[in-house]
Amino acid sequence: MALNILGLVSLSVFFTLTLATGIWASWKSKKNHQNSNPTEMAIVGGRNINVFIGLFTATATWVGGAYINGTAEIVYLPSKGLLWVQAPVGFALSLVIGGFFFVNPMRSKNYVTVMDPLQETYGNVMGSLLFIPPLLGEVFWFAAILASLGATMRVILDIGGSLAIIVSACTVILYTLLGGLYSVAYTDVIQLVFITLSLWVCIPFALVNSATESIYFTATHQSDQDPWIGKIEKQYLGRWLDDFFYLMLGSIPWQTYFQRVLSAASPGEARLISYLSGFGCFLMAIPSVLIGAVAASTDWNQTSYGLPSPLERGESAMILPLVLHCLCPAYISIAGLGAITAAAMSSADSALLSASSMFAHNIYRKILRKKATETEVLWAMRTSMLVFGAGAAGLAFYSSSVYDLWFLSGELVYALLFPQLCCALFAPHTNTYGSAAGFLVGLLLRLLAGEPALSIPAIICYPGCSLVDGTYSQVFPFKTFTMLLTLGTIVAVSYLTEVLFQRNLLPRRWDVCNTTGGTSTLIALQQMEKWMGSPVVSLEESHT
């Protein structure tokens, strides 16, 4: 296939428009908020993002490249089908639950990141440990998005994936570094419009292609493959429920979500943004579902792709760009490429901003340099953007493993961070001992359940576990089970340690986390400070 010049020019225009929008938003925010806190401006937009922009940026954050590509792929796969497309409903419900339960507690204390309540309740040491899973998740997410974008451009434009990864990463890093949340939010508006218009323009051409049967017929009838509506077999019901709860609850404890609701002008507007963006996420899945249905209804031998089919070649992950490329006219498929590129960048910039915000605010300011000026924190944030962005771009060249690393880190956020956040916000009597015990139990249980994609063997075989192709496959809802056990461990150990110390069943000098407010720990710390010649504070003091 020859280099697609028209597509390359169109993509160059899109990148230029996105970069120009990000630079303009950066200039606008600095001009209109000259007296504002620069770090707060970069992280939460000065808490002055209006509902319209907030709705677009919250929706675009979730409707990324993985969302639209993954939805089409699952509908296309004969072993899955529409009934296994859980992300639209799961994300929508997560945004509704987040708005109903989590917005008010987070807004009432003017938190800046999702890590703030965890550090306030459990101290900086536990905060540092809990920072690791979301940091890895954001970096691997960024890398996975870049890898997907590179593969898409290789299919439609016939250019090297490496070039696409480098150009995309540089564009995202530049405008995010310049303008922070304002640049990300305003470019999200452009990107969401591109996604919506581009995909809907392509769908009619794919539906009426001569190689495609009626999707209404193939939804319930056998064609070249099984009906695309899919089915949920009884033995996989536990896995289906596990994945659904993972998407619904595990999507809440991410900085990318709280960055949007904490940037709104009021709690009421934050809740409204959360509710409406959930509805928007659900609607934005419809084009991908239709494209997946078209792919399942297509005789690929009648297209330029030929046989074997994408499924047989192991290219089902690329089904959306393949449909656009093979079933639509060339000038229309370029519009589809714009949608995929826009979706990828709308999530990539959010991941980059999220990771750098947490590092600058929760690690650099609160642990490494407690007396750092606002300018110093802002530069720490920009430096971390460059480091995380470059690292993610490097990982993107190993696309086969970066997706698996992203999935595992996301599951760790669900198993470890979600129960910790719930306890910090709704069970204020939990303490650092409970947090540490919960972290250890959750981490061990998740790793011992195994991860075949990363060659991690299953040590714990839950009910229904079976040996498939030499690896154990878990059908029990172990992710949700691990999350609930982590939650119970935090509450139980916190209560137990509180009783033991308050009733003097354990000497209070053993209370190294100072959860009872005793003085013995402070005296020991003051002696250590005198010996080291540098300030040392207890975990209790570090909460403030």
PDB file of N, CA, C and O in Angstrom, residues 397-439:
ATOM      1  N   PHE A 397       6.533   1.278  22.398  1.00  0.00           N
ATOM      2  CA  PHE A 397       7.143   0.439  21.369  1.00  0.00           C
ATOM      3  C   PHE A 397       7.051  -1.047  21.719  1.00  0.00           C
ATOM      4  O   PHE A 397       7.305  -1.902  20.885  1.00  0.00           O
ATOM      5  N   TYR A 398       6.660  -1.344  22.980  1.00  0.00           N
ATOM      6  CA  TYR A 398       6.463  -2.732  23.405  1.00  0.00           C
ATOM      7  C   TYR A 398       4.973  -2.964  23.627  1.00  0.00           C
ATOM      8  O   TYR A 398       4.525  -3.315  24.718  1.00  0.00           O
ATOM      9  N   SER A 399       4.196  -2.745  22.574  1.00  0.00           N
ATOM     10  CA  SER A 399       2.736  -2.713  22.688  1.00  0.00           C
ATOM     11  C   SER A 399       2.144  -4.032  23.154  1.00  0.00           C
ATOM     12  O   SER A 399       1.071  -4.057  23.756  1.00  0.00           O
ATOM     13  N   SER A 400       2.804  -5.144  22.877  1.00  0.00           N
ATOM     14  CA  SER A 400       2.224  -6.435  23.249  1.00  0.00           C
ATOM     15  C   SER A 400       2.129  -6.607  24.756  1.00  0.00           C
ATOM     16  O   SER A 400       1.231  -7.284  25.256  1.00  0.00           O
ATOM     17  N   SER A 401       3.033  -5.994  25.501  1.00  0.00           N
ATOM     18  CA  SER A 401       3.028  -6.159  26.955  1.00  0.00           C
ATOM     19  C   SER A 401       2.473  -4.956  27.699  1.00  0.00           C
ATOM     20  O   SER A 401       2.009  -5.097  28.829  1.00  0.00           O
ATOM     21  N   VAL A 402       2.481  -3.777  27.080  1.00  0.00           N
ATOM     22  CA  VAL A 402       2.063  -2.578  27.803  1.00  0.00           C
ATOM     23  C   VAL A 402       0.565  -2.618  28.112  1.00  0.00           C
ATOM     24  O   VAL A 402       0.112  -2.125  29.154  1.00  0.00           O
ATOM     25  N   TYR A 403      -0.229  -3.233  27.239  1.00  0.00           N
ATOM     26  CA  TYR A 403      -1.656  -3.365  27.516  1.00  0.00           C
ATOM     27  C   TYR A 403      -1.882  -4.238  28.750  1.00  0.00           C
ATOM     28  O   TYR A 403      -2.719  -3.917  29.602  1.00  0.00           O
ATOM     29  N   ASP A 404      -1.147  -5.325  28.839  1.00  0.00           N
ATOM     30  CA  ASP A 404      -1.297  -6.230  29.982  1.00  0.00           C
ATOM     31  C   ASP A 404      -0.865  -5.546  31.280  1.00  0.00           C
ATOM     32  O   ASP A 404      -1.492  -5.722  32.330  1.00  0.00           O
ATOM     33  N   LEU A 405       0.190  -4.759  31.219  1.00  0.00           N
ATOM     34  CA  LEU A 405       0.636  -4.015  32.402  1.00  0.00           C
ATOM     35  C   LEU A 405      -0.410  -2.988  32.817  1.00  0.00           C
ATOM     36  O   LEU A 405      -0.641  -2.765  34.012  1.00  0.00           O
ATOM     37  N   TRP A 406      -1.047  -2.358  31.832  1.00  0.00           N
ATOM     38  CA  TRP A 406      -2.106  -1.383  32.130  1.00  0.00           C
ATOM     39  C   TRP A 406      -3.290  -2.067  32.808  1.00  0.00           C
ATOM     40  O   TRP A 406      -3.823  -1.573  33.801  1.00  0.00           O
ATOM     41  N   PHE A 407      -3.705  -3.226  32.287  1.00  0.00           N
ATOM     42  CA  PHE A 407      -4.826  -3.943  32.882  1.00  0.00           C
ATOM     43  C   PHE A 407      -4.519  -4.324  34.325  1.00  0.00           C
ATOM     44  O   PHE A 407      -5.362  -4.157  35.215  1.00  0.00           O
ATOM     45  N   LEU A 408      -3.316  -4.836  34.576  1.00  0.00           N
ATOM     46  CA  LEU A 408      -2.962  -5.265  35.924  1.00  0.00           C
ATOM     47  C   LEU A 408      -2.915  -4.074  36.882  1.00  0.00           C
ATOM     48  O   LEU A 408      -3.418  -4.152  38.006  1.00  0.00           O
ATOM     49  N   SER A 409      -2.329  -2.957  36.456  1.00  0.00           N
ATOM     50  CA  SER A 409      -2.253  -1.787  37.334  1.00  0.00           C
ATOM     51  C   SER A 409      -3.646  -1.222  37.599  1.00  0.00           C
ATOM     52  O   SER A 409      -3.931  -0.741  38.700  1.00  0.00           O
ATOM     53  N   GLY A 410      -4.536  -1.286  36.597  1.00  0.00           N
ATOM     54  CA  GLY A 410      -5.911  -0.849  36.815  1.00  0.00           C
ATOM     55  C   GLY A 410      -6.626  -1.713  37.834  1.00  0.00           C
ATOM     56  O   GLY A 410      -7.389  -1.215  38.670  1.00  0.00           O
ATOM     57  N   GLU A 411      -6.376  -3.020  37.786  1.00  0.00           N
ATOM     58  CA  GLU A 411      -6.974  -3.916  38.771  1.00  0.00           C
ATOM     59  C   GLU A 411      -6.417  -3.660  40.171  1.00  0.00           C
ATOM     60  O   GLU A 411      -7.136  -3.803  41.169  1.00  0.00           O
ATOM     61  N   LEU A 412      -5.150  -3.285  40.259  1.00  0.00           N
ATOM     62  CA  LEU A 412      -4.570  -2.946  41.562  1.00  0.00           C
ATOM     63  C   LEU A 412      -5.200  -1.678  42.128  1.00  0.00           C
ATOM     64  O   LEU A 412      -5.410  -1.565  43.341  1.00  0.00           O
ATOM     65  N   VAL A 413      -5.505  -0.722  41.260  1.00  0.00           N
ATOM     66  CA  VAL A 413      -6.194   0.485  41.714  1.00  0.00           C
ATOM     67  C   VAL A 413      -7.562   0.123  42.284  1.00  0.00           C
ATOM     68  O   VAL A 413      -7.984   0.643  43.324  1.00  0.00           O
ATOM     69  N   TYR A 414      -8.261  -0.777  41.614  1.00  0.00           N
ATOM     70  CA  TYR A 414      -9.581  -1.233  42.096  1.00  0.00           C
ATOM     71  C   TYR A 414      -9.458  -1.964  43.427  1.00  0.00           C
ATOM     72  O   TYR A 414     -10.209  -1.692  44.376  1.00  0.00           O
ATOM     73  N   ALA A 415      -8.514  -2.889  43.509  1.00  0.00           N
ATOM     74  CA  ALA A 415      -8.379  -3.728  44.703  1.00  0.00           C
ATOM     75  C   ALA A 415      -7.790  -2.986  45.886  1.00  0.00           C
ATOM     76  O   ALA A 415      -8.141  -3.262  47.040  1.00  0.00           O
ATOM     77  N   LEU A 416      -6.894  -2.017  45.630  1.00  0.00           N
ATOM     78  CA  LEU A 416      -6.169  -1.346  46.711  1.00  0.00           C
ATOM     79  C   LEU A 416      -6.675   0.065  46.986  1.00  0.00           C
ATOM     80  O   LEU A 416      -6.903   0.447  48.130  1.00  0.00           O
ATOM     81  N   LEU A 417      -6.841   0.862  45.938  1.00  0.00           N
ATOM     82  CA  LEU A 417      -7.120   2.281  46.133  1.00  0.00           C
ATOM     83  C   LEU A 417      -8.591   2.568  46.416  1.00  0.00           C
ATOM     84  O   LEU A 417      -8.907   3.438  47.238  1.00  0.00           O
ATOM     85  N   PHE A 418      -9.494   1.867  45.740  1.00  0.00           N
ATOM     86  CA  PHE A 418     -10.918   2.142  45.952  1.00  0.00           C
ATOM     87  C   PHE A 418     -11.343   1.918  47.410  1.00  0.00           C
ATOM     88  O   PHE A 418     -11.985   2.793  48.008  1.00  0.00           O
ATOM     89  N   PRO A 419     -11.021   0.772  48.039  1.00  0.00           N
ATOM     90  CA  PRO A 419     -11.394   0.624  49.451  1.00  0.00           C
ATOM     91  C   PRO A 419     -10.700   1.626  50.369  1.00  0.00           C
ATOM     92  O   PRO A 419     -11.291   2.080  51.354  1.00  0.00           O
ATOM     93  N   GLN A 420      -9.448   1.993  50.050  1.00  0.00           N
ATOM     94  CA  GLN A 420      -8.743   2.986  50.868  1.00  0.00           C
ATOM     95  C   GLN A 420      -9.441   4.335  50.783  1.00  0.00           C
ATOM     96  O   GLN A 420      -9.611   5.033  51.802  1.00  0.00           O
ATOM     97  N   LEU A 421      -9.869   4.725  49.585  1.00  0.00           N
ATOM     98  CA  LEU A 421     -10.551   6.004  49.412  1.00  0.00           C
ATOM     99  C   LEU A 421     -11.898   5.999  50.119  1.00  0.00           C
ATOM    100  O   LEU A 421     -12.268   6.992  50.768  1.00  0.00           O
ATOM    101  N   CYS A 422     -12.631   4.895  50.019  1.00  0.00           N
ATOM    102  CA  CYS A 422     -13.928   4.796  50.701  1.00  0.00           C
ATOM    103  C   CYS A 422     -13.760   4.949  52.210  1.00  0.00           C
ATOM    104  O   CYS A 422     -14.535   5.664  52.865  1.00  0.00           O
ATOM    105  N   CYS A 423     -12.760   4.293  52.759  1.00  0.00           N
ATOM    106  CA  CYS A 423     -12.533   4.379  54.209  1.00  0.00           C
ATOM    107  C   CYS A 423     -12.086   5.777  54.617  1.00  0.00           C
ATOM    108  O   CYS A 423     -12.518   6.303  55.655  1.00  0.00           O
ATOM    109  N   ALA A 424     -11.208   6.394  53.825  1.00  0.00           N
ATOM    110  CA  ALA A 424     -10.717   7.735  54.162  1.00  0.00           C
ATOM    111  C   ALA A 424     -11.852   8.761  54.162  1.00  0.00           C
ATOM    112  O   ALA A 424     -11.859   9.683  54.986  1.00  0.00           O
ATOM    113  N   LEU A 425     -12.820   8.600  53.254  1.00  0.00           N
ATOM    114  CA  LEU A 425     -13.907   9.576  53.142  1.00  0.00           C
ATOM    115  C   LEU A 425     -15.102   9.259  54.038  1.00  0.00           C
ATOM    116  O   LEU A 425     -15.741  10.174  54.563  1.00  0.00           O
ATOM    117  N   PHE A 426     -15.404   7.958  54.210  1.00  0.00           N
ATOM    118  CA  PHE A 426     -16.645   7.579  54.886  1.00  0.00           C
ATOM    119  C   PHE A 426     -16.441   6.811  56.180  1.00  0.00           C
ATOM    120  O   PHE A 426     -17.415   6.550  56.888  1.00  0.00           O
ATOM    121  N   ALA A 427     -15.206   6.423  56.492  1.00  0.00           N
ATOM    122  CA  ALA A 427     -14.918   5.737  57.760  1.00  0.00           C
ATOM    123  C   ALA A 427     -13.709   6.411  58.401  1.00  0.00           C
ATOM    124  O   ALA A 427     -12.605   5.864  58.412  1.00  0.00           O
ATOM    125  N   PRO A 428     -13.908   7.627  58.925  1.00  0.00           N
ATOM    126  CA  PRO A 428     -12.764   8.435  59.395  1.00  0.00           C
ATOM    127  C   PRO A 428     -11.999   7.837  60.560  1.00  0.00           C
ATOM    128  O   PRO A 428     -10.898   8.267  60.858  1.00  0.00           O
ATOM    129  N   HIS A 429     -12.547   6.822  61.242  1.00  0.00           N
ATOM    130  CA  HIS A 429     -11.840   6.235  62.387  1.00  0.00           C
ATOM    131  C   HIS A 429     -10.844   5.158  61.955  1.00  0.00           C
ATOM    132  O   HIS A 429     -10.151   4.601  62.813  1.00  0.00           O
ATOM    133  N   THR A 430     -10.791   4.860  60.670  1.00  0.00           N
ATOM    134  CA  THR A 430      -9.752   3.932  60.214  1.00  0.00           C
ATOM    135  C   THR A 430      -8.395   4.607  60.334  1.00  0.00           C
ATOM    136  O   THR A 430      -8.291   5.830  60.270  1.00  0.00           O
ATOM    137  N   ASN A 431      -7.350   3.815  60.497  1.00  0.00           N
ATOM    138  CA  ASN A 431      -6.027   4.391  60.758  1.00  0.00           C
ATOM    139  C   ASN A 431      -4.954   3.787  59.848  1.00  0.00           C
ATOM    140  O   ASN A 431      -5.238   2.950  58.985  1.00  0.00           O
ATOM    141  N   THR A 432      -3.740   4.207  60.076  1.00  0.00           N
ATOM    142  CA  THR A 432      -2.620   3.798  59.230  1.00  0.00           C
ATOM    143  C   THR A 432      -2.356   2.301  59.300  1.00  0.00           C
ATOM    144  O   THR A 432      -1.971   1.688  58.305  1.00  0.00           O
ATOM    145  N   TYR A 433      -2.555   1.698  60.491  1.00  0.00           N
ATOM    146  CA  TYR A 433      -2.348   0.249  60.609  1.00  0.00           C
ATOM    147  C   TYR A 433      -3.321  -0.506  59.704  1.00  0.00           C
ATOM    148  O   TYR A 433      -2.941  -1.461  59.013  1.00  0.00           O
ATOM    149  N   GLY A 434      -4.585  -0.095  59.732  1.00  0.00           N
ATOM    150  CA  GLY A 434      -5.577  -0.729  58.877  1.00  0.00           C
ATOM    151  C   GLY A 434      -5.262  -0.527  57.416  1.00  0.00           C
ATOM    152  O   GLY A 434      -5.406  -1.449  56.598  1.00  0.00           O
ATOM    153  N   SER A 435      -4.823   0.684  57.068  1.00  0.00           N
ATOM    154  CA  SER A 435      -4.473   0.981  55.681  1.00  0.00           C
ATOM    155  C   SER A 435      -3.324   0.104  55.202  1.00  0.00           C
ATOM    156  O   SER A 435      -3.369  -0.464  54.096  1.00  0.00           O
ATOM    157  N   ALA A 436      -2.285  -0.025  56.033  1.00  0.00           N
ATOM    158  CA  ALA A 436      -1.130  -0.838  55.654  1.00  0.00           C
ATOM    159  C   ALA A 436      -1.510  -2.310  55.529  1.00  0.00           C
ATOM    160  O   ALA A 436      -1.089  -2.994  54.584  1.00  0.00           O
ATOM    161  N   ALA A 437      -2.317  -2.804  56.475  1.00  0.00           N
ATOM    162  CA  ALA A 437      -2.742  -4.209  56.420  1.00  0.00           C
ATOM    163  C   ALA A 437      -3.595  -4.462  55.184  1.00  0.00           C
ATOM    164  O   ALA A 437      -3.440  -5.484  54.497  1.00  0.00           O
ATOM    165  N   GLY A 438      -4.497  -3.542  54.885  1.00  0.00           N
ATOM    166  CA  GLY A 438      -5.345  -3.679  53.710  1.00  0.00           C
ATOM    167  C   GLY A 438      -4.533  -3.671  52.424  1.00  0.00           C
ATOM    168  O   GLY A 438      -4.803  -4.437  51.497  1.00  0.00           O
ATOM    169  N   PHE A 439      -3.549  -2.787  52.355  1.00  0.00           N
ATOM    170  CA  PHE A 439      -2.682  -2.709  51.182  1.00  0.00           C
ATOM    171  C   PHE A 439      -1.952  -4.033  50.965  1.00  0.00           C
ATOM    172  O   PHE A 439      -1.906  -4.555  49.837  1.00  0.00           O
TER     173      PHE A 439
END
